[in-house]
mmCIF file of C-alpha atoms and ligand atoms in Angstrom:
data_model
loop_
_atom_site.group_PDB
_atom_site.id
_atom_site.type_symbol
_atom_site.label_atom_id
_atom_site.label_comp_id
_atom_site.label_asym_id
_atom_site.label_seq_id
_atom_site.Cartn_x
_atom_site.Cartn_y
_atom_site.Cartn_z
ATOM 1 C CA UNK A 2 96.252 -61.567 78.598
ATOM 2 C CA UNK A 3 93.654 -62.886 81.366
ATOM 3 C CA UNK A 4 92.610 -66.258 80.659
ATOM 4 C CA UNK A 5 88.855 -67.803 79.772
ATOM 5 C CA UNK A 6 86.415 -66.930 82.504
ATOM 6 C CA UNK A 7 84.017 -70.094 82.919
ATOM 7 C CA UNK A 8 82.311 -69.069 86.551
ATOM 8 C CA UNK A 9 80.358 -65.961 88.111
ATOM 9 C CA UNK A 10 82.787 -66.064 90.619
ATOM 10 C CA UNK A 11 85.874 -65.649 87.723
ATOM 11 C CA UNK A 12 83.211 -62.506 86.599
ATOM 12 C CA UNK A 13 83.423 -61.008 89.755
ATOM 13 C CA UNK A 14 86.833 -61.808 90.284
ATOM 14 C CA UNK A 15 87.786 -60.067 86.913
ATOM 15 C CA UNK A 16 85.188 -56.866 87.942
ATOM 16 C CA UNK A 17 83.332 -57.659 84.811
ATOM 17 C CA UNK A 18 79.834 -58.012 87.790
ATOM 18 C CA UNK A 19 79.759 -56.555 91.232
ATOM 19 C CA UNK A 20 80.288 -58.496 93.836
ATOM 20 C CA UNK A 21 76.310 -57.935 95.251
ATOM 21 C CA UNK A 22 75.067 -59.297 91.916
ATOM 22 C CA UNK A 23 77.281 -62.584 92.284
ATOM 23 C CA UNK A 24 74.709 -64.352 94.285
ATOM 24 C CA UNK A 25 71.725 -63.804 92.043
ATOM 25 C CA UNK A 26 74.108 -64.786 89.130
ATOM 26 C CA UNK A 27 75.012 -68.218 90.440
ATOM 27 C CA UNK A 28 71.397 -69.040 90.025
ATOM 28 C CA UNK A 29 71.591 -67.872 86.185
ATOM 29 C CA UNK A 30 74.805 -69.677 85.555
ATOM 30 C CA UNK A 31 73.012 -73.201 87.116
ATOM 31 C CA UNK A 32 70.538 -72.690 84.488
ATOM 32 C CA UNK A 33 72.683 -71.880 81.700
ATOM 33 C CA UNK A 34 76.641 -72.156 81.287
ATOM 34 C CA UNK A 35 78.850 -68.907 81.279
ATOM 35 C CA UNK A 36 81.922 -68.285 79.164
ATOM 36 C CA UNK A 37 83.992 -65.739 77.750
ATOM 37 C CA UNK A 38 87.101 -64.882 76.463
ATOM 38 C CA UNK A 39 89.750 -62.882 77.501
ATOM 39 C CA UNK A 40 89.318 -60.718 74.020
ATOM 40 C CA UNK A 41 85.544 -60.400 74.202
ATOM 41 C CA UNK A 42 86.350 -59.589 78.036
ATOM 42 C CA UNK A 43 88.582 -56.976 77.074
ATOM 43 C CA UNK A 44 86.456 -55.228 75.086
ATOM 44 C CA UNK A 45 83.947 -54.605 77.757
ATOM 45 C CA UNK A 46 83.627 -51.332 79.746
ATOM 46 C CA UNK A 47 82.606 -52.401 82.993
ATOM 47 C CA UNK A 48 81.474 -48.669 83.996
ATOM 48 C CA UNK A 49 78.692 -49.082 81.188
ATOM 49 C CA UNK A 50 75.928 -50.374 82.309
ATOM 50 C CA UNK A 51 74.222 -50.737 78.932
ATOM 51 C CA UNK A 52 77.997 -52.010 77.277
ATOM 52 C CA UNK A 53 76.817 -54.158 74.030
ATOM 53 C CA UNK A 54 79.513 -56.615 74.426
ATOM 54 C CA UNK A 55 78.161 -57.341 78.219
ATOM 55 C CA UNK A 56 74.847 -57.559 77.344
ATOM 56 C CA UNK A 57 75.903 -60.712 75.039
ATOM 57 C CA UNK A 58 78.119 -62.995 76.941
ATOM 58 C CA UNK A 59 77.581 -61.825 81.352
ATOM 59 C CA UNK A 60 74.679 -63.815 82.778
ATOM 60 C CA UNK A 61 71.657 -61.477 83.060
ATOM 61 C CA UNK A 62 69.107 -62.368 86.162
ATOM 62 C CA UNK A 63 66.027 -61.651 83.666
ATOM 63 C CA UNK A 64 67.040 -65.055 81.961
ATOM 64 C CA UNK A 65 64.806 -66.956 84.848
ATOM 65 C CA UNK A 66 62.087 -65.228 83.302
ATOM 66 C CA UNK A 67 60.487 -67.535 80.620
ATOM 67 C CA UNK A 68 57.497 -65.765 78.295
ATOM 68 C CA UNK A 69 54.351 -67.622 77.400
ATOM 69 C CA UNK A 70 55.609 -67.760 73.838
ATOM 70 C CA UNK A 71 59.359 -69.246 74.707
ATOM 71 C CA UNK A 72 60.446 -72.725 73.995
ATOM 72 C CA UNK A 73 63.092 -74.905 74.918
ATOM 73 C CA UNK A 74 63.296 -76.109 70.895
ATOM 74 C CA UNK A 75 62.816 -72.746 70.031
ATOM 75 C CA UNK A 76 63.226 -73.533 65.980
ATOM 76 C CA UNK A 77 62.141 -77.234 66.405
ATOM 77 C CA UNK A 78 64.854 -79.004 65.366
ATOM 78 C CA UNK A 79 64.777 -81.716 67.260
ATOM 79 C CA UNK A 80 61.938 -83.292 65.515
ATOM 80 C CA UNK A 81 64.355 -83.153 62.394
ATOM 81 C CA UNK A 82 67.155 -85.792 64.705
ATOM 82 C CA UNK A 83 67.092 -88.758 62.999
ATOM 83 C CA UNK A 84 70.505 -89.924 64.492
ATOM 84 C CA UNK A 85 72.801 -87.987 66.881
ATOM 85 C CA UNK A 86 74.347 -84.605 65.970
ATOM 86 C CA UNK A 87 72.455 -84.580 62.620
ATOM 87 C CA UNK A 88 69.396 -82.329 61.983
ATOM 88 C CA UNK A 89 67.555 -82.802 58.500
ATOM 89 C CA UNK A 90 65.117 -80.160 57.796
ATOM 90 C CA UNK A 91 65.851 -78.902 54.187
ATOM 91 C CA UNK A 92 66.175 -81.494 51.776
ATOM 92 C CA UNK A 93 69.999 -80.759 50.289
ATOM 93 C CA UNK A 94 71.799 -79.857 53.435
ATOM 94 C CA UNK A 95 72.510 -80.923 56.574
ATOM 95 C CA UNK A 96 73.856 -79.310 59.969
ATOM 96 C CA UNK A 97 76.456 -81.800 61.580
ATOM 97 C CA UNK A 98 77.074 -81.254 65.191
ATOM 98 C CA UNK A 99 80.363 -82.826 66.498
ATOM 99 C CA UNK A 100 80.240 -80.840 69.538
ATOM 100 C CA UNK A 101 78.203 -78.866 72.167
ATOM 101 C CA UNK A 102 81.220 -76.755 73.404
ATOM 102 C CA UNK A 103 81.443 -73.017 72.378
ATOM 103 C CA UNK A 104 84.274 -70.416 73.583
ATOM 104 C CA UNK A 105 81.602 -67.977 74.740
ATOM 105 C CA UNK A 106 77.874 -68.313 75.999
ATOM 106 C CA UNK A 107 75.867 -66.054 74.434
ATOM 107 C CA UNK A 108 72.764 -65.404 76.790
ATOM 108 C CA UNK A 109 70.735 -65.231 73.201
ATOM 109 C CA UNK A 110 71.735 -68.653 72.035
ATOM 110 C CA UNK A 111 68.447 -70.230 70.498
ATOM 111 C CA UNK A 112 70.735 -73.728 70.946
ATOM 112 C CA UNK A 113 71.000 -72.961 74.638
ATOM 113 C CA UNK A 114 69.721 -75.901 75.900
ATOM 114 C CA UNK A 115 71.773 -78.040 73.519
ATOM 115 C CA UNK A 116 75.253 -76.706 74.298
ATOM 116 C CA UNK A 117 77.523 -76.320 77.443
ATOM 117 C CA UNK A 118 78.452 -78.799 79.730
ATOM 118 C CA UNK A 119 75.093 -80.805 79.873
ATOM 119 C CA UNK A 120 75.359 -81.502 76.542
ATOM 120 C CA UNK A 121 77.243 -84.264 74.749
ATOM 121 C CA UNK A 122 80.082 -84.792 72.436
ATOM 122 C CA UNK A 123 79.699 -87.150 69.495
ATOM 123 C CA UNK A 124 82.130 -90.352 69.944
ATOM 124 C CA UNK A 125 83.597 -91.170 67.366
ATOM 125 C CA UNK A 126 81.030 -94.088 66.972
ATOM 126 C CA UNK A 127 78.578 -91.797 66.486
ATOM 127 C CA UNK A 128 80.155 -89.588 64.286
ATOM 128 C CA UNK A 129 80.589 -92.632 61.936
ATOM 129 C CA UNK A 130 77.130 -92.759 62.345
ATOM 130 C CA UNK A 131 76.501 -89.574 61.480
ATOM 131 C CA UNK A 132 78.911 -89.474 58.338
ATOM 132 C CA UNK A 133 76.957 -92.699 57.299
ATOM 133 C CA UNK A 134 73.216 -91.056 57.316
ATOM 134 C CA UNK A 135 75.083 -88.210 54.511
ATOM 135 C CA UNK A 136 77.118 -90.606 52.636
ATOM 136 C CA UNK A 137 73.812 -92.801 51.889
ATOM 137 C CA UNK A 138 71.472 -89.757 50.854
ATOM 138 C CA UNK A 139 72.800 -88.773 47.512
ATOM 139 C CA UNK A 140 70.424 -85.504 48.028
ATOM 140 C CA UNK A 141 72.737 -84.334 50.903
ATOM 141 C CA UNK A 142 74.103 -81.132 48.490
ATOM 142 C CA UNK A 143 75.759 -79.512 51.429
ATOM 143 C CA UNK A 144 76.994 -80.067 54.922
ATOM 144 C CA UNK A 145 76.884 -77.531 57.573
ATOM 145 C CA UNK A 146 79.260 -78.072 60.618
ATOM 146 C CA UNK A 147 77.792 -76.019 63.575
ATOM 147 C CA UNK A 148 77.417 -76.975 67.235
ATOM 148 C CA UNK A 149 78.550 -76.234 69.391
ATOM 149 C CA UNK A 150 81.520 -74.257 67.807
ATOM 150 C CA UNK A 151 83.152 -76.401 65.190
ATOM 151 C CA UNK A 152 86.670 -74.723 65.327
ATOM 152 C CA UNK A 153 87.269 -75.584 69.199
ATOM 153 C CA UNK A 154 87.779 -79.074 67.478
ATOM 154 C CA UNK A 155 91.239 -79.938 67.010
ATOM 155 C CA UNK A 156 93.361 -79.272 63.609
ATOM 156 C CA UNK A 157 93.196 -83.161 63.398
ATOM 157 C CA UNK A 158 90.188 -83.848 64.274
ATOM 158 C CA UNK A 159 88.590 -81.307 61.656
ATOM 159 C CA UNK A 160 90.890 -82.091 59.262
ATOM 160 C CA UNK A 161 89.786 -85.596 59.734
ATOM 161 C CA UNK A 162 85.927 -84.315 59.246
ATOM 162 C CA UNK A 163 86.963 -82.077 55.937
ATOM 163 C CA UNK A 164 88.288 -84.902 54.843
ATOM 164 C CA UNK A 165 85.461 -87.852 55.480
ATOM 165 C CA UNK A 166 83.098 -85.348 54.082
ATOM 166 C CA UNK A 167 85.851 -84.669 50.921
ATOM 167 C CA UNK A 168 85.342 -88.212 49.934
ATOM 168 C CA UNK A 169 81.595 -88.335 49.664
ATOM 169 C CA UNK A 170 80.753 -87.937 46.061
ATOM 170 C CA UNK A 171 77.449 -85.910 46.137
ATOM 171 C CA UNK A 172 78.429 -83.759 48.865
ATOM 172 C CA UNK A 173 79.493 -80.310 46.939
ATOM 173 C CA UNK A 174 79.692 -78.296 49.448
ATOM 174 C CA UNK A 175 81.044 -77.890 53.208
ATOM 175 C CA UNK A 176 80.296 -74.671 55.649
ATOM 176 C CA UNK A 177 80.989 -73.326 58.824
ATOM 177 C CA UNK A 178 79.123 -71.948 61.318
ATOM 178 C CA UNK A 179 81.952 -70.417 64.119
ATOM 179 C CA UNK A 180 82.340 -67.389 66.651
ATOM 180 C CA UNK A 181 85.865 -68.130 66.886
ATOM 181 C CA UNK A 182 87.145 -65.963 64.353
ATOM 182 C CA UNK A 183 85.699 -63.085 66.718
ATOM 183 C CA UNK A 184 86.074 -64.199 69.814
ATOM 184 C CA UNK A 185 89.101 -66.268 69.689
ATOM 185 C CA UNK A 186 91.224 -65.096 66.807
ATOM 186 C CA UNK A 187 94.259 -67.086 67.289
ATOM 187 C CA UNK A 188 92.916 -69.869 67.492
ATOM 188 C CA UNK A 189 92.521 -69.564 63.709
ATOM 189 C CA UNK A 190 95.766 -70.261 62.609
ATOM 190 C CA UNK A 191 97.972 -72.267 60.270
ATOM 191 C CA UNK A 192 96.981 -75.456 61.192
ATOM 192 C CA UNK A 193 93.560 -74.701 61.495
ATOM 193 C CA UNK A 194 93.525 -73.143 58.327
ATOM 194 C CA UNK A 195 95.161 -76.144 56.624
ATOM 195 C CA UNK A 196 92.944 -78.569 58.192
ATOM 196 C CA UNK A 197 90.130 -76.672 56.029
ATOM 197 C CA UNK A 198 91.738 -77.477 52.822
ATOM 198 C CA UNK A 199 89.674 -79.054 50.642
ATOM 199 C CA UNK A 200 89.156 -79.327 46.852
ATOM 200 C CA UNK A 201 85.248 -78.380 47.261
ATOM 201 C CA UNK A 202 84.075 -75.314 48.297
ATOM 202 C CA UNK A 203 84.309 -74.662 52.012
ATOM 203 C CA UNK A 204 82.666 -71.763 53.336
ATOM 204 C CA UNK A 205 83.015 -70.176 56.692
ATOM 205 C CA UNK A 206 80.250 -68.286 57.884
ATOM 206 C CA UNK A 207 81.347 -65.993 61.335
ATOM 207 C CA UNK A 208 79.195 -65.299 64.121
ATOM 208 C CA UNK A 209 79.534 -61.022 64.614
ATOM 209 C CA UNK A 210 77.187 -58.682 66.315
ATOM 210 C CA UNK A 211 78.546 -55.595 67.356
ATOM 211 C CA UNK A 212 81.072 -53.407 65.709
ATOM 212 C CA UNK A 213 83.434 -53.700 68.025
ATOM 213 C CA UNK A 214 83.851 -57.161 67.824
ATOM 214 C CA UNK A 215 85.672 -56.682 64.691
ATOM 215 C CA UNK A 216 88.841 -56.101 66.600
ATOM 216 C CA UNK A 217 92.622 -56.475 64.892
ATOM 217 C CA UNK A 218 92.825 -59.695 65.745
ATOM 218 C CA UNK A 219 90.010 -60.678 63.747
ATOM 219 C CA UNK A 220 90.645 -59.374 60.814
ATOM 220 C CA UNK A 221 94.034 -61.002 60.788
ATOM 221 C CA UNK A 222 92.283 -64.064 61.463
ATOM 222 C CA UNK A 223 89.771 -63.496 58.620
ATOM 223 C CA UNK A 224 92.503 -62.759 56.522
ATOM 224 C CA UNK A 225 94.410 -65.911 57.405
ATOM 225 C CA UNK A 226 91.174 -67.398 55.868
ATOM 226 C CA UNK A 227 90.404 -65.638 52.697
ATOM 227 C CA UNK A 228 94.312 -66.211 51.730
ATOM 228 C CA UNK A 229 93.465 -69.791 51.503
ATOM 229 C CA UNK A 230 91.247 -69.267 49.218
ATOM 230 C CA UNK A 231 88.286 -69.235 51.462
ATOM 231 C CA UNK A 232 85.286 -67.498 50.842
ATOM 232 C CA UNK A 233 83.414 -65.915 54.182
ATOM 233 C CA UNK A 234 80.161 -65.095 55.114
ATOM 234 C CA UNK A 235 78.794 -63.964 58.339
ATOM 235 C CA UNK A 236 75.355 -63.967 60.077
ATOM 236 C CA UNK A 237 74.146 -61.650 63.279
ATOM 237 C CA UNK A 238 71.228 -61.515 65.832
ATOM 238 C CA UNK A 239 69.457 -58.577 66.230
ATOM 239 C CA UNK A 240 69.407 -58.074 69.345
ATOM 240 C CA UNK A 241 67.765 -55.465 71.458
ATOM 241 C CA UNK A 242 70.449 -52.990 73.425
ATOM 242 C CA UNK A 243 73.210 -54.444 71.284
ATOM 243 C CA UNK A 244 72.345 -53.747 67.294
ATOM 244 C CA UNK A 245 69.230 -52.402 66.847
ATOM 245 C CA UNK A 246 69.763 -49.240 65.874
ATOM 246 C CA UNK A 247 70.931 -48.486 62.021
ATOM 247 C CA UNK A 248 73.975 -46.523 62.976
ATOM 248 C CA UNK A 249 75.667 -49.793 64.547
ATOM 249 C CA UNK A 250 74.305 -52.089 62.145
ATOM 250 C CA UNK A 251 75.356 -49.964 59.427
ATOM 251 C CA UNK A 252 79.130 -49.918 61.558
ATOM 252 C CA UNK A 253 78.538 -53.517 61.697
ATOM 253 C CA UNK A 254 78.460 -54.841 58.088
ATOM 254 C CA UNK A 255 80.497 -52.151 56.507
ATOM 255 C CA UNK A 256 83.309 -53.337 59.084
ATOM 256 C CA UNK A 257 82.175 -56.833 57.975
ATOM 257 C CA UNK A 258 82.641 -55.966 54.079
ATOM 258 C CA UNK A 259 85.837 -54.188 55.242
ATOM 259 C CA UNK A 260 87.407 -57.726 56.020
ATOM 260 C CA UNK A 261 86.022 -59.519 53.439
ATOM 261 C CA UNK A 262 83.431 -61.046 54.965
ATOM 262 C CA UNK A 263 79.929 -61.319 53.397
ATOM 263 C CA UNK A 264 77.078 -60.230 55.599
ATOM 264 C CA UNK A 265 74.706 -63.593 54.905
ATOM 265 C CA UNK A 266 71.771 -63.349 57.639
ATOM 266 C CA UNK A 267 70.345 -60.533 60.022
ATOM 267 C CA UNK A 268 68.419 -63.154 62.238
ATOM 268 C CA UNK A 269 65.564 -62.416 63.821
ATOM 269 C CA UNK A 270 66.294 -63.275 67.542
ATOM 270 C CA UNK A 271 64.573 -66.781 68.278
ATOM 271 C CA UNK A 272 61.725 -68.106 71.440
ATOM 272 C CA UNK A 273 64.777 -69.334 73.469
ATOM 273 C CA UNK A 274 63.861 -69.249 77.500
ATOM 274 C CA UNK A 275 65.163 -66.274 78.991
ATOM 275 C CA UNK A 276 65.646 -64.022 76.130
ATOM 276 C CA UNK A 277 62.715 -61.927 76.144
ATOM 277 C CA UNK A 278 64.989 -58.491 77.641
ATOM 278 C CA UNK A 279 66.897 -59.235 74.415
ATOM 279 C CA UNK A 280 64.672 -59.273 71.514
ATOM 280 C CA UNK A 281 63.151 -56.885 69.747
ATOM 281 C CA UNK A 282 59.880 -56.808 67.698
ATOM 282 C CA UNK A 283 59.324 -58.038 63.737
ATOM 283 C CA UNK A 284 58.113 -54.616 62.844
ATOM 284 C CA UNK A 285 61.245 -52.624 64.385
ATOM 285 C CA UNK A 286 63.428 -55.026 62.978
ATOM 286 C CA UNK A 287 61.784 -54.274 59.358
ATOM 287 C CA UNK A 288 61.870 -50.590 59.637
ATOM 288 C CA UNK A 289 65.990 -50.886 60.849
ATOM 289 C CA UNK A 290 66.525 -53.498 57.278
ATOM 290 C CA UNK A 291 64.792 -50.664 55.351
ATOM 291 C CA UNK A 292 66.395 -47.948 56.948
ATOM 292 C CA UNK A 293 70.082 -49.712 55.800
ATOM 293 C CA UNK A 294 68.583 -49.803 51.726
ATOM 294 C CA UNK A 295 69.705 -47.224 49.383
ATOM 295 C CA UNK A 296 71.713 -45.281 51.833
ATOM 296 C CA UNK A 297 74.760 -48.209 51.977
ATOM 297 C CA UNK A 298 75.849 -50.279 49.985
ATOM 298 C CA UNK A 299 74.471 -53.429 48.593
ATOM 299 C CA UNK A 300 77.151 -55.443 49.848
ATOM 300 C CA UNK A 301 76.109 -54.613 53.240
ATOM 301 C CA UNK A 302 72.529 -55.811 52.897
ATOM 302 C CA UNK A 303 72.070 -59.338 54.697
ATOM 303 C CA UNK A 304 68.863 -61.022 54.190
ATOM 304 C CA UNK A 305 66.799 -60.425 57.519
ATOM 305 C CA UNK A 306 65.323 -64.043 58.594
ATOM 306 C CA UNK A 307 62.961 -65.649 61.042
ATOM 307 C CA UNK A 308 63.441 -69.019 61.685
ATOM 308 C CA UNK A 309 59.910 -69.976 62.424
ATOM 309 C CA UNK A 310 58.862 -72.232 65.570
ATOM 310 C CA UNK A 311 57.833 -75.402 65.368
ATOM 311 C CA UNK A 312 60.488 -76.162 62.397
ATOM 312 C CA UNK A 313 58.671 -74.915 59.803
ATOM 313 C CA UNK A 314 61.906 -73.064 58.382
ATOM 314 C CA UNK A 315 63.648 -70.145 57.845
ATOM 315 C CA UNK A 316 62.249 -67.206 55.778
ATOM 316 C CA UNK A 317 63.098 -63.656 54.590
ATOM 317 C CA UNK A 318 60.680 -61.135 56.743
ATOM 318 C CA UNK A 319 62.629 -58.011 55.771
ATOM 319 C CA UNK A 320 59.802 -55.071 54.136
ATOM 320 C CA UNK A 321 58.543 -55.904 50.972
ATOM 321 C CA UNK A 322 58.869 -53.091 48.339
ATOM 322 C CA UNK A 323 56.564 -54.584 45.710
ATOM 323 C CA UNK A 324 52.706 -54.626 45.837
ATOM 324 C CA UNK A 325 50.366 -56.104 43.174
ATOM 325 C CA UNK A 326 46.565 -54.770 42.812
ATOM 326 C CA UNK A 327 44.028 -55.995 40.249
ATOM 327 C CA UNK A 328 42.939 -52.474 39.357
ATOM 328 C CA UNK A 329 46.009 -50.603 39.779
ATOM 329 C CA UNK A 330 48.712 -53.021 38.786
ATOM 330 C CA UNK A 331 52.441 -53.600 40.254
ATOM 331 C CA UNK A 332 53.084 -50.745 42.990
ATOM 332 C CA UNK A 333 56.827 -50.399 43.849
ATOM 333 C CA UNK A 334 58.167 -48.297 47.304
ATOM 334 C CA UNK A 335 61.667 -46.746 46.174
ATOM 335 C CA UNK A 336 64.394 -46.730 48.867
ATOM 336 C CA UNK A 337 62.950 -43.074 50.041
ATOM 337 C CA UNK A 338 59.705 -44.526 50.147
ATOM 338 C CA UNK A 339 57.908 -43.223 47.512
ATOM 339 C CA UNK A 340 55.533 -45.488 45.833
ATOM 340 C CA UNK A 341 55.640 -46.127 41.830
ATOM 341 C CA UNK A 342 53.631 -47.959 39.433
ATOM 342 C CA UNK A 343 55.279 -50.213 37.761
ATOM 343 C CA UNK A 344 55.312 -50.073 34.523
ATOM 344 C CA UNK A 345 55.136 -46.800 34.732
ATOM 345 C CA UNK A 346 51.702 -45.685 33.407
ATOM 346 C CA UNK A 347 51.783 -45.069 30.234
ATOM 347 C CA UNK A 348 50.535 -41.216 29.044
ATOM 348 C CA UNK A 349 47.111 -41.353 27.530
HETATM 349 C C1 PLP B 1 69.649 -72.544 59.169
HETATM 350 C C2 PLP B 1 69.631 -73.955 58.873
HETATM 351 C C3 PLP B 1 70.248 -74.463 57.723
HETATM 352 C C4 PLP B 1 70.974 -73.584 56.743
HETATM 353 O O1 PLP B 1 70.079 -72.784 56.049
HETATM 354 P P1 PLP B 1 70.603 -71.816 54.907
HETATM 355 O O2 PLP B 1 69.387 -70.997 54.567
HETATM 356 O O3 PLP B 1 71.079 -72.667 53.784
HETATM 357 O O4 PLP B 1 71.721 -71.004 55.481
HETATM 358 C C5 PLP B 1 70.184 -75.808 57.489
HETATM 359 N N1 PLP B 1 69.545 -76.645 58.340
HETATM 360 C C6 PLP B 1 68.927 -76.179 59.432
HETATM 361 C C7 PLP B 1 68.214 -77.146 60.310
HETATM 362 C C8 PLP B 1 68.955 -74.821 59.744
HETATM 363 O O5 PLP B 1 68.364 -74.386 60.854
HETATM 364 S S1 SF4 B 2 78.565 -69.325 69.854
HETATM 365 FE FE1 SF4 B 2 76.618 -69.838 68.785
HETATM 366 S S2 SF4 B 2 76.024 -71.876 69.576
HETATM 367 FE FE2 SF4 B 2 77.599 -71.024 70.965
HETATM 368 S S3 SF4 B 2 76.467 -69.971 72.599
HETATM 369 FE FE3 SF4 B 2 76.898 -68.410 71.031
HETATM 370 S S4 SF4 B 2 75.080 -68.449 69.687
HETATM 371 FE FE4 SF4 B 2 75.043 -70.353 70.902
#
């Protein structure tokens, strides 16, 4: 196996870009960090121009464009800081950030500004710090370790985290956000696994957008997880020229299902710079959620969410089947689309 590319030049190198688009790359990669691994490397067919797994992780020269509408805090969590590598926004649960480094750079990333090599690591100082804001707000429910990807921490040094967290009384709950499981695998192993192990619930909720991502080696590494006794989730980005069509996202979470893994969120790609080419529109997205009810199973329904800018939250924007009218009453669209009063009226 080929080892992590971290350059344009390594892209080029490994034929993943041609050599003339190197130049206008390096630009891209100043802006934002590049990274891949060698399995989400190997899954790319460099003789499609339109691959899925391409469009994710290799630098795209349409990422210097920024739109009118995009934001560097695209969801606006900063605002919700109040000490370093915590953000506060919901009441019972916060995300703890220990680190800004991820194994891939996905060109979508609304935390794109946040993570790579300009960002910074929590000491352990600050960390302390961090553990000190959750152990003195006995509303703190849950704690959500995202980044930055979590499981590029060491065994011990999550282990120690599980832990810290273990010993806080009102904290019920610990999750994780990670692409690792997909585009690391083994790096999910024993020790890893073990440094999970907790007596509360610890959830891990994996990062999967295409299909193929769900290679062999991440189901084993799934499976490593759910054999502990782990429950998993996952959440995707739409993402236009990768998922949004409802053949692949129907591929997508029955593979998900397949492996035991819950399909949690569809998100709603967010106002990062550069990531126009990539999204797609509210109303397309809809129509693709609706498309996926009745004809699969419910299993495979994820909640389709917008995190709205400015930090107002995330919310459900998938269709809405139910419609209330003064005169008429409750309306209801079956999964078909034909509409239904509800109750049904009754025969005079
Ligand atoms: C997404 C998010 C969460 C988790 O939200 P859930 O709906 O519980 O998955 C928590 N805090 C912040 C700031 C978030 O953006
Ligand atoms: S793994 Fe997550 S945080 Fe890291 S670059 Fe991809 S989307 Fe962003």
């Amino acid at each position: 196996m080929t080892k992590a590319i971290r350059s344009v030049a390594e892209l080029a190198a490994s034929g993943l870009i041609s050599p003339a688009r190197e130049a206008e790359l390096v630009a891209v990669a100043a802006r934002y960090d590049v990274a891949i691994t060698p399995t989400m490397a190997a899954l790319i067919d460099p003789a499609d121009p339109a691959d899925p797994i391409a469009r994710q992780f290799l630098p795209d020269i349409r990422e210097l464009d920024i739109a009118p509408e995009e934001n560097v805090d695209p969801i606006g969590d900063h605002a919700f800081s109040p000490v370093k590598g915590i953000v506060h926004r919901y009441p019972d649960r916060v995300l703890l950030k220990p680190s800004h480094v991820c194994p891939v750079y996905c060109r979508f990333c609304f935390r794109r500004e946040d993570v790579g090599s300009g960002g910074e690591m929590l000491t352990a100082d600050e960390l302390e710090a961090a553990l000190d804001y959750i152990r003195a707000r006995p509303e703190i429910w849950e704690v959500i370790l995202t980044g930055g990807d979590p499981f590029l921490l060491s065994a011990r040094r999550l282990k120690e985290i599980v832990q810290a967290l273990e010993a806080i009384p009102h904290v019920a709950v610990i999750r994780f956000h990670t692409r690792i499981p997909i585009v690391d695998p083994d790096l999910v192993d024993a020790e890893l696994v073990d440094a999970l192990a907790a007596e509360k619930a610890v959830y891990v909720v994996i990062h999967a957008n295409h299909p193929r991502e769900l290679t062999a080696a991440a189901r084993a590494a799934a499976l490593r997880m759910t054999s502990a006794g782990i429950p998993l989730l996952s959440q995707s980005v739409l993402l236009k020229g990768v998922n949004d069509d409802a053949a692949t996202l129907t591929a997508l979470f029955r593979g998900l299902v397949a492996m035991r893994v819950k399909p949690y969120y569809l998100h709603h790609a967010d106002l990062a710079q550069g990531t126009a080419h990539l999204r797609t529109g509210l109303a397309e997205g809809r129509e693709l959620v609706r498309a996926l009810r009745g004809r699969v199973s419910g299993l495979c329904q994820p909640d389709y969410v917008l995190d709205l800018p400015g930090g107002h939250g995330k919310v459900p924007v998938g269709p809405s089947y139910a419609n209330f009218s003064g005169k008429t009453g409750w309306t209801v669209e079956d999964p078909q689309g034909i509409e239904h009063a509800y109750p049904p009226q009754s025969r005079p």
